[in-house]
Amino acid sequence: DTGVSQDPRHKITKRGQNVTFRCDPISEHNRLYWYRQTLGQGPEFLTYFQNEAQLEKSRLLSDRFSAERPKGSFSTLEIQRTEQGDSAMYLCASSPGTSGRADEQYFGPGTRLTVT
Amino acid sequence: GDSVTQMEGPVTLSEEAFLTINCTYTATGYPSLFWYVQYPGEGLQLLLKATKADDKGSNKGFEATYRKETTSFHLEKGSVQVSDSAVYFCALSWYGGSQGNLIFGKGTKLSVKP
């Protein structure tokens, strides 16, 4: 169990550019979640996948945001035409989905995005 | 909608002091309740959970009891250590249905002085 990993850990981009983040969940976990956390706030839910199916999207996830999880393994979160308001920590979490600990989510270290 | 409210921080305590961090929730029904901890420079870690009323979650000397009468899940520890300094987040979820995402409070920063 190597834990949830995210790449990159930090990203600085200019307003209007596109960015893509990657999340590798714990290998046997079939649920994967994306959250966004701003300074002084708790994480806010963006979207989640059960295997490769995207089952829920928050209204926070504007049309500029898209997420994929091909083959039910790693996931990517893309933000198009970034805005300064997108600056935040983007967190990924995974959970077993089908065990006694199915409701426990394991978080990665996050990707800190700064839009200048 | 569902929400979680935590006491505002920061909370500063001396080593070996008693800790309480208050958490209340608003939800229709009985969600699962969690405490997560974020140590400096690290990711969120699950500290403890309770899935039904009157359940007590415990881990590393921390405890929290699911109180449906007061819709609360207060975090307690009898004797804090410097190493407990972190940000603590209370959260709820509705795992089992079509959703399963966590709804977090704003977090409470704890600083423990030697």
PDB file of C-alpha atoms in Angstrom:
ATOM      1  CA  ASP A   1       0.000   0.000   0.000  1.00  0.00           C
ATOM      2  CA  THR A   2       1.880   3.005  -1.306  1.00  0.00           C
ATOM      3  CA  GLY A   3      -0.883   5.510  -0.620  1.00  0.00           C
ATOM      4  CA  VAL A   4      -2.543   8.014  -2.918  1.00  0.00           C
ATOM      5  CA  SER A   5      -0.105  10.005  -5.029  1.00  0.00           C
ATOM      6  CA  GLN A   6      -0.642  13.232  -6.928  1.00  0.00           C
ATOM      7  CA  ASP A   7       1.401  14.954  -9.556  1.00  0.00           C
ATOM      8  CA  PRO A   8       2.583  17.655  -9.724  1.00  0.00           C
ATOM      9  CA  ARG A   9       2.767  18.826  -6.132  1.00  0.00           C
ATOM     10  CA  HIS A  10       2.934  22.455  -7.188  1.00  0.00           C
ATOM     11  CA  LYS A  11       1.871  24.231 -10.362  1.00  0.00           C
ATOM     12  CA  ILE A  12       2.216  27.896 -11.225  1.00  0.00           C
ATOM     13  CA  THR A  13       0.458  29.012 -14.381  1.00  0.00           C
ATOM     14  CA  LYS A  14      -0.604  32.180 -16.082  1.00  0.00           C
ATOM     15  CA  ARG A  15      -4.254  33.114 -16.313  1.00  0.00           C
ATOM     16  CA  GLY A  16      -5.846  31.633 -19.395  1.00  0.00           C
ATOM     17  CA  GLN A  17      -3.580  28.603 -19.614  1.00  0.00           C
ATOM     18  CA  ASN A  18      -4.776  25.019 -19.284  1.00  0.00           C
ATOM     19  CA  VAL A  19      -3.495  22.737 -16.539  1.00  0.00           C
ATOM     20  CA  THR A  20      -3.850  19.020 -15.878  1.00  0.00           C
ATOM     21  CA  PHE A  21      -3.331  17.177 -12.620  1.00  0.00           C
ATOM     22  CA  ARG A  22      -2.934  13.464 -12.091  1.00  0.00           C
ATOM     23  CA  CYS A  23      -4.011  11.239  -9.208  1.00  0.00           C
ATOM     24  CA  ASP A  24      -2.984   7.627  -8.643  1.00  0.00           C
ATOM     25  CA  PRO A  25      -5.259   6.001  -6.044  1.00  0.00           C
ATOM     26  CA  ILE A  26      -4.479   3.057  -3.820  1.00  0.00           C
ATOM     27  CA  SER A  27      -4.494   0.151  -6.234  1.00  0.00           C
ATOM     28  CA  GLU A  28      -7.478  -1.857  -4.969  1.00  0.00           C
ATOM     29  CA  HIS A  29      -9.707   1.184  -4.369  1.00  0.00           C
ATOM     30  CA  ASN A  30     -12.540   1.574  -6.848  1.00  0.00           C
ATOM     31  CA  ARG A  31     -13.840   4.951  -5.687  1.00  0.00           C
ATOM     32  CA  LEU A  32     -11.887   8.132  -6.441  1.00  0.00           C
ATOM     33  CA  TYR A  33     -12.758  11.672  -5.336  1.00  0.00           C
ATOM     34  CA  TRP A  34     -11.531  15.152  -6.202  1.00  0.00           C
ATOM     35  CA  TYR A  35     -11.788  18.045  -3.732  1.00  0.00           C
ATOM     36  CA  ARG A  36     -10.634  21.657  -3.725  1.00  0.00           C
ATOM     37  CA  GLN A  37      -9.335  23.404  -0.612  1.00  0.00           C
ATOM     38  CA  THR A  38      -8.723  27.113  -0.234  1.00  0.00           C
ATOM     39  CA  LEU A  39      -6.858  28.767   2.601  1.00  0.00           C
ATOM     40  CA  GLY A  40      -8.673  28.573   5.908  1.00  0.00           C
ATOM     41  CA  GLN A  41     -11.436  26.355   4.561  1.00  0.00           C
ATOM     42  CA  GLY A  42     -12.209  22.676   4.602  1.00  0.00           C
ATOM     43  CA  PRO A  43     -12.012  20.673   1.384  1.00  0.00           C
ATOM     44  CA  GLU A  44     -14.990  21.034  -0.967  1.00  0.00           C
ATOM     45  CA  PHE A  45     -16.193  18.157  -3.106  1.00  0.00           C
ATOM     46  CA  LEU A  46     -15.751  18.444  -6.874  1.00  0.00           C
ATOM     47  CA  THR A  47     -16.480  15.037  -8.387  1.00  0.00           C
ATOM     48  CA  TYR A  48     -16.139  11.307  -7.891  1.00  0.00           C
ATOM     49  CA  PHE A  49     -15.737   8.086  -9.839  1.00  0.00           C
ATOM     50  CA  GLN A  50     -16.803   4.545  -9.222  1.00  0.00           C
ATOM     51  CA  ASN A  51     -14.303   2.627 -11.344  1.00  0.00           C
ATOM     52  CA  GLU A  52     -14.292   4.514 -14.669  1.00  0.00           C
ATOM     53  CA  ALA A  53     -17.784   5.998 -14.302  1.00  0.00           C
ATOM     54  CA  GLN A  54     -18.106   9.601 -13.148  1.00  0.00           C
ATOM     55  CA  LEU A  55     -21.134   9.399 -10.861  1.00  0.00           C
ATOM     56  CA  GLU A  56     -21.405  12.806  -9.255  1.00  0.00           C
ATOM     57  CA  LYS A  57     -20.311  16.346 -10.044  1.00  0.00           C
ATOM     58  CA  SER A  58     -20.583  19.344  -7.762  1.00  0.00           C
ATOM     59  CA  ARG A  59     -21.949  22.604  -9.085  1.00  0.00           C
ATOM     60  CA  LEU A  60     -18.489  23.945  -8.169  1.00  0.00           C
ATOM     61  CA  LEU A  61     -17.240  22.045 -11.212  1.00  0.00           C
ATOM     62  CA  SER A  62     -17.760  24.616 -13.932  1.00  0.00           C
ATOM     63  CA  ASP A  63     -17.598  23.832 -17.650  1.00  0.00           C
ATOM     64  CA  ARG A  64     -13.897  24.694 -17.584  1.00  0.00           C
ATOM     65  CA  PHE A  65     -13.231  21.677 -15.381  1.00  0.00           C
ATOM     66  CA  SER A  66     -13.174  18.118 -16.653  1.00  0.00           C
ATOM     67  CA  ALA A  67     -12.139  14.901 -15.005  1.00  0.00           C
ATOM     68  CA  GLU A  68     -11.487  11.440 -16.362  1.00  0.00           C
ATOM     69  CA  ARG A  69     -10.603   8.058 -14.997  1.00  0.00           C
ATOM     70  CA  PRO A  70      -9.807   5.824 -17.956  1.00  0.00           C
ATOM     71  CA  LYS A  71      -9.808   2.105 -17.163  1.00  0.00           C
ATOM     72  CA  GLY A  72     -10.733   2.841 -13.585  1.00  0.00           C
ATOM     73  CA  SER A  73      -7.157   3.399 -12.467  1.00  0.00           C
ATOM     74  CA  PHE A  74      -5.510   6.836 -12.336  1.00  0.00           C
ATOM     75  CA  SER A  75      -7.539  10.007 -12.796  1.00  0.00           C
ATOM     76  CA  THR A  76      -6.844  13.387 -14.349  1.00  0.00           C
ATOM     77  CA  LEU A  77      -8.398  16.746 -13.578  1.00  0.00           C
ATOM     78  CA  GLU A  78      -8.068  19.402 -16.250  1.00  0.00           C
ATOM     79  CA  ILE A  79      -8.821  23.090 -15.849  1.00  0.00           C
ATOM     80  CA  GLN A  80      -9.132  25.059 -19.046  1.00  0.00           C
ATOM     81  CA  ARG A  81      -8.630  28.819 -19.328  1.00  0.00           C
ATOM     82  CA  THR A  82      -7.515  29.124 -15.718  1.00  0.00           C
ATOM     83  CA  GLU A  83      -8.647  32.089 -13.640  1.00  0.00           C
ATOM     84  CA  GLN A  84      -7.101  33.545 -10.499  1.00  0.00           C
ATOM     85  CA  GLY A  85     -10.045  32.175  -8.520  1.00  0.00           C
ATOM     86  CA  ASP A  86      -8.901  28.664  -9.416  1.00  0.00           C
ATOM     87  CA  SER A  87      -5.863  29.059  -7.164  1.00  0.00           C
ATOM     88  CA  ALA A  88      -6.273  26.400  -4.488  1.00  0.00           C
ATOM     89  CA  MET A  89      -5.066  23.036  -3.286  1.00  0.00           C
ATOM     90  CA  TYR A  90      -6.584  20.200  -5.317  1.00  0.00           C
ATOM     91  CA  LEU A  91      -6.943  17.003  -3.332  1.00  0.00           C
ATOM     92  CA  CYS A  92      -7.556  13.488  -4.504  1.00  0.00           C
ATOM     93  CA  ALA A  93      -8.881  10.688  -2.306  1.00  0.00           C
ATOM     94  CA  SER A  94      -9.739   7.053  -2.828  1.00  0.00           C
ATOM     95  CA  SER A  95     -11.815   4.529  -0.911  1.00  0.00           C
ATOM     96  CA  PRO A  96     -12.282   0.763  -1.090  1.00  0.00           C
ATOM     97  CA  GLY A  97     -15.931   1.091  -2.107  1.00  0.00           C
ATOM     98  CA  THR A  98     -16.926  -2.441  -1.199  1.00  0.00           C
ATOM     99  CA  SER A  99     -15.659  -3.416   2.229  1.00  0.00           C
ATOM    100  CA  GLY A 100     -16.268  -2.705   5.879  1.00  0.00           C
ATOM    101  CA  ARG A 101     -14.163   0.411   5.466  1.00  0.00           C
ATOM    102  CA  ALA A 102     -15.850   1.533   2.269  1.00  0.00           C
ATOM    103  CA  ASP A 103     -16.682   4.936   3.739  1.00  0.00           C
ATOM    104  CA  GLU A 104     -13.063   5.729   4.649  1.00  0.00           C
ATOM    105  CA  GLN A 105     -11.304   8.022   2.235  1.00  0.00           C
ATOM    106  CA  TYR A 106      -7.532   8.158   1.933  1.00  0.00           C
ATOM    107  CA  PHE A 107      -6.123  11.439   0.729  1.00  0.00           C
ATOM    108  CA  GLY A 108      -3.130  12.290  -1.382  1.00  0.00           C
ATOM    109  CA  PRO A 109      -0.758  15.172  -0.589  1.00  0.00           C
ATOM    110  CA  GLY A 110      -2.536  17.520  -2.996  1.00  0.00           C
ATOM    111  CA  THR A 111      -1.528  19.717  -5.917  1.00  0.00           C
ATOM    112  CA  ARG A 112      -1.186  23.383  -5.094  1.00  0.00           C
ATOM    113  CA  LEU A 113      -2.219  25.540  -8.048  1.00  0.00           C
ATOM    114  CA  THR A 114      -1.259  29.198  -8.269  1.00  0.00           C
ATOM    115  CA  VAL A 115      -2.714  31.225 -11.137  1.00  0.00           C
ATOM    116  CA  THR A 116      -0.885  34.487 -11.772  1.00  0.00           C
TER     117      THR A 116
ATOM    118  CA  GLY B   1     -28.242  21.372   2.601  1.00  0.00           C
ATOM    119  CA  ASP B   2     -26.022  19.281   4.807  1.00  0.00           C
ATOM    120  CA  SER B   3     -23.294  21.116   6.671  1.00  0.00           C
ATOM    121  CA  VAL B   4     -20.712  20.832   9.425  1.00  0.00           C
ATOM    122  CA  THR B   5     -19.811  23.573  11.896  1.00  0.00           C
ATOM    123  CA  GLN B   6     -16.646  23.508  13.973  1.00  0.00           C
ATOM    124  CA  MET B   7     -15.420  25.770  16.716  1.00  0.00           C
ATOM    125  CA  GLU B   8     -13.135  28.434  15.376  1.00  0.00           C
ATOM    126  CA  GLY B   9      -9.464  28.343  16.108  1.00  0.00           C
ATOM    127  CA  PRO B  10      -6.721  28.632  16.641  1.00  0.00           C
ATOM    128  CA  VAL B  11      -6.682  26.690  19.872  1.00  0.00           C
ATOM    129  CA  THR B  12      -3.501  26.936  21.919  1.00  0.00           C
ATOM    130  CA  LEU B  13      -2.906  24.528  24.792  1.00  0.00           C
ATOM    131  CA  SER B  14      -0.048  23.531  27.042  1.00  0.00           C
ATOM    132  CA  GLU B  15       1.239  19.982  26.903  1.00  0.00           C
ATOM    133  CA  GLU B  16      -0.873  17.534  28.943  1.00  0.00           C
ATOM    134  CA  ALA B  17      -3.927  19.805  28.857  1.00  0.00           C
ATOM    135  CA  PHE B  18      -7.403  18.472  28.063  1.00  0.00           C
ATOM    136  CA  LEU B  19      -8.648  19.078  24.539  1.00  0.00           C
ATOM    137  CA  THR B  20     -12.171  19.552  23.247  1.00  0.00           C
ATOM    138  CA  ILE B  21     -12.960  20.653  19.714  1.00  0.00           C
ATOM    139  CA  ASN B  22     -16.670  21.123  19.141  1.00  0.00           C
ATOM    140  CA  CYS B  23     -18.402  19.896  16.004  1.00  0.00           C
ATOM    141  CA  THR B  24     -22.084  19.995  15.125  1.00  0.00           C
ATOM    142  CA  TYR B  25     -23.772  18.933  11.935  1.00  0.00           C
ATOM    143  CA  THR B  26     -26.952  19.672  10.025  1.00  0.00           C
ATOM    144  CA  ALA B  27     -28.408  16.801   8.037  1.00  0.00           C
ATOM    145  CA  THR B  28     -31.692  15.021   7.428  1.00  0.00           C
ATOM    146  CA  GLY B  29     -31.119  11.581   8.858  1.00  0.00           C
ATOM    147  CA  TYR B  30     -28.028   9.982  10.333  1.00  0.00           C
ATOM    148  CA  PRO B  31     -24.858  10.320   8.312  1.00  0.00           C
ATOM    149  CA  SER B  32     -21.489   8.804   9.127  1.00  0.00           C
ATOM    150  CA  LEU B  33     -19.238  11.214  11.022  1.00  0.00           C
ATOM    151  CA  PHE B  34     -15.472  11.602  10.822  1.00  0.00           C
ATOM    152  CA  TRP B  35     -12.532  13.490  12.209  1.00  0.00           C
ATOM    153  CA  TYR B  36      -9.599  14.040   9.866  1.00  0.00           C
ATOM    154  CA  VAL B  37      -6.251  15.541  10.856  1.00  0.00           C
ATOM    155  CA  GLN B  38      -3.755  17.449   8.756  1.00  0.00           C
ATOM    156  CA  TYR B  39      -0.246  17.673  10.213  1.00  0.00           C
ATOM    157  CA  PRO B  40       2.019  20.448   8.939  1.00  0.00           C
ATOM    158  CA  GLY B  41       3.205  19.663   5.426  1.00  0.00           C
ATOM    159  CA  GLU B  42       1.192  16.450   5.180  1.00  0.00           C
ATOM    160  CA  GLY B  43      -2.060  15.282   3.620  1.00  0.00           C
ATOM    161  CA  LEU B  44      -5.358  14.681   5.376  1.00  0.00           C
ATOM    162  CA  GLN B  45      -5.486  11.542   7.489  1.00  0.00           C
ATOM    163  CA  LEU B  46      -8.515   9.818   8.911  1.00  0.00           C
ATOM    164  CA  LEU B  47      -8.341  10.057  12.710  1.00  0.00           C
ATOM    165  CA  LEU B  48     -11.578   8.357  13.751  1.00  0.00           C
ATOM    166  CA  LYS B  49     -15.148   7.758  12.691  1.00  0.00           C
ATOM    167  CA  ALA B  50     -18.602   6.751  13.942  1.00  0.00           C
ATOM    168  CA  THR B  51     -21.327   5.411  11.716  1.00  0.00           C
ATOM    169  CA  LYS B  52     -24.396   5.410  13.961  1.00  0.00           C
ATOM    170  CA  ALA B  53     -25.867   7.153  16.962  1.00  0.00           C
ATOM    171  CA  ASP B  54     -24.104   6.574  20.304  1.00  0.00           C
ATOM    172  CA  ASP B  55     -21.071   5.030  18.589  1.00  0.00           C
ATOM    173  CA  LYS B  56     -17.732   6.181  19.953  1.00  0.00           C
ATOM    174  CA  GLY B  57     -14.786   6.476  17.602  1.00  0.00           C
ATOM    175  CA  SER B  58     -11.302   6.417  19.089  1.00  0.00           C
ATOM    176  CA  ASN B  59      -7.712   6.488  17.906  1.00  0.00           C
ATOM    177  CA  LYS B  60      -4.345   7.694  19.273  1.00  0.00           C
ATOM    178  CA  GLY B  61      -5.975   8.800  22.532  1.00  0.00           C
ATOM    179  CA  PHE B  62      -8.625  10.880  20.744  1.00  0.00           C
ATOM    180  CA  GLU B  63     -12.327  10.104  21.156  1.00  0.00           C
ATOM    181  CA  ALA B  64     -15.607  11.373  19.752  1.00  0.00           C
ATOM    182  CA  THR B  65     -19.165  10.193  20.408  1.00  0.00           C
ATOM    183  CA  TYR B  66     -21.983  10.426  17.860  1.00  0.00           C
ATOM    184  CA  ARG B  67     -24.792  12.299  19.623  1.00  0.00           C
ATOM    185  CA  LYS B  68     -27.961  12.435  17.559  1.00  0.00           C
ATOM    186  CA  GLU B  69     -29.891  14.376  20.222  1.00  0.00           C
ATOM    187  CA  THR B  70     -27.490  17.300  19.943  1.00  0.00           C
ATOM    188  CA  THR B  71     -26.299  16.521  16.378  1.00  0.00           C
ATOM    189  CA  SER B  72     -22.747  16.703  17.657  1.00  0.00           C
ATOM    190  CA  PHE B  73     -19.458  14.838  17.335  1.00  0.00           C
ATOM    191  CA  HIS B  74     -17.030  16.645  19.627  1.00  0.00           C
ATOM    192  CA  LEU B  75     -13.374  15.594  19.577  1.00  0.00           C
ATOM    193  CA  GLU B  76     -11.655  15.051  22.941  1.00  0.00           C
ATOM    194  CA  LYS B  77      -8.257  14.037  24.234  1.00  0.00           C
ATOM    195  CA  GLY B  78      -7.299  13.809  27.857  1.00  0.00           C
ATOM    196  CA  SER B  79      -3.672  14.879  27.582  1.00  0.00           C
ATOM    197  CA  VAL B  80      -2.351  16.536  24.433  1.00  0.00           C
ATOM    198  CA  GLN B  81       1.236  16.403  23.229  1.00  0.00           C
ATOM    199  CA  VAL B  82       3.276  18.792  21.128  1.00  0.00           C
ATOM    200  CA  SER B  83       3.026  16.246  18.318  1.00  0.00           C
ATOM    201  CA  ASP B  84      -0.777  16.727  18.243  1.00  0.00           C
ATOM    202  CA  SER B  85      -0.311  20.195  16.781  1.00  0.00           C
ATOM    203  CA  ALA B  86      -2.257  20.098  13.522  1.00  0.00           C
ATOM    204  CA  VAL B  87      -5.468  21.191  11.839  1.00  0.00           C
ATOM    205  CA  TYR B  88      -8.490  19.045  12.703  1.00  0.00           C
ATOM    206  CA  PHE B  89     -11.470  18.698  10.369  1.00  0.00           C
ATOM    207  CA  CYS B  90     -14.891  17.318  11.242  1.00  0.00           C
ATOM    208  CA  ALA B  91     -16.814  15.789   8.329  1.00  0.00           C
ATOM    209  CA  LEU B  92     -19.910  13.806   7.411  1.00  0.00           C
ATOM    210  CA  SER B  93     -20.803  11.501   4.548  1.00  0.00           C
ATOM    211  CA  TRP B  94     -23.716   9.477   3.235  1.00  0.00           C
ATOM    212  CA  TYR B  95     -21.861   6.441   1.957  1.00  0.00           C
ATOM    213  CA  GLY B  96     -24.221   3.774   0.694  1.00  0.00           C
ATOM    214  CA  GLY B  97     -26.268   5.801  -1.709  1.00  0.00           C
ATOM    215  CA  SER B  98     -25.309   7.387  -4.965  1.00  0.00           C
ATOM    216  CA  GLN B  99     -23.105   9.844  -3.127  1.00  0.00           C
ATOM    217  CA  GLY B 100     -20.242   9.233  -0.803  1.00  0.00           C
ATOM    218  CA  ASN B 101     -18.375  12.502  -0.760  1.00  0.00           C
ATOM    219  CA  LEU B 102     -17.312  14.076   2.507  1.00  0.00           C
ATOM    220  CA  ILE B 103     -18.719  17.407   3.687  1.00  0.00           C
ATOM    221  CA  PHE B 104     -16.117  19.156   5.822  1.00  0.00           C
ATOM    222  CA  GLY B 105     -16.109  21.850   8.446  1.00  0.00           C
ATOM    223  CA  LYS B 106     -13.642  24.713   8.121  1.00  0.00           C
ATOM    224  CA  GLY B 107     -11.064  23.099  10.364  1.00  0.00           C
ATOM    225  CA  THR B 108      -9.642  23.986  13.763  1.00  0.00           C
ATOM    226  CA  LYS B 109      -5.953  24.641  14.166  1.00  0.00           C
ATOM    227  CA  LEU B 110      -4.453  23.259  17.366  1.00  0.00           C
ATOM    228  CA  SER B 111      -1.095  24.397  18.702  1.00  0.00           C
ATOM    229  CA  VAL B 112       0.351  22.603  21.711  1.00  0.00           C
ATOM    230  CA  LYS B 113       3.160  24.342  23.586  1.00  0.00           C
ATOM    231  CA  PRO B 114       5.766  22.433  25.641  1.00  0.00           C
TER     232      PRO B 114
END
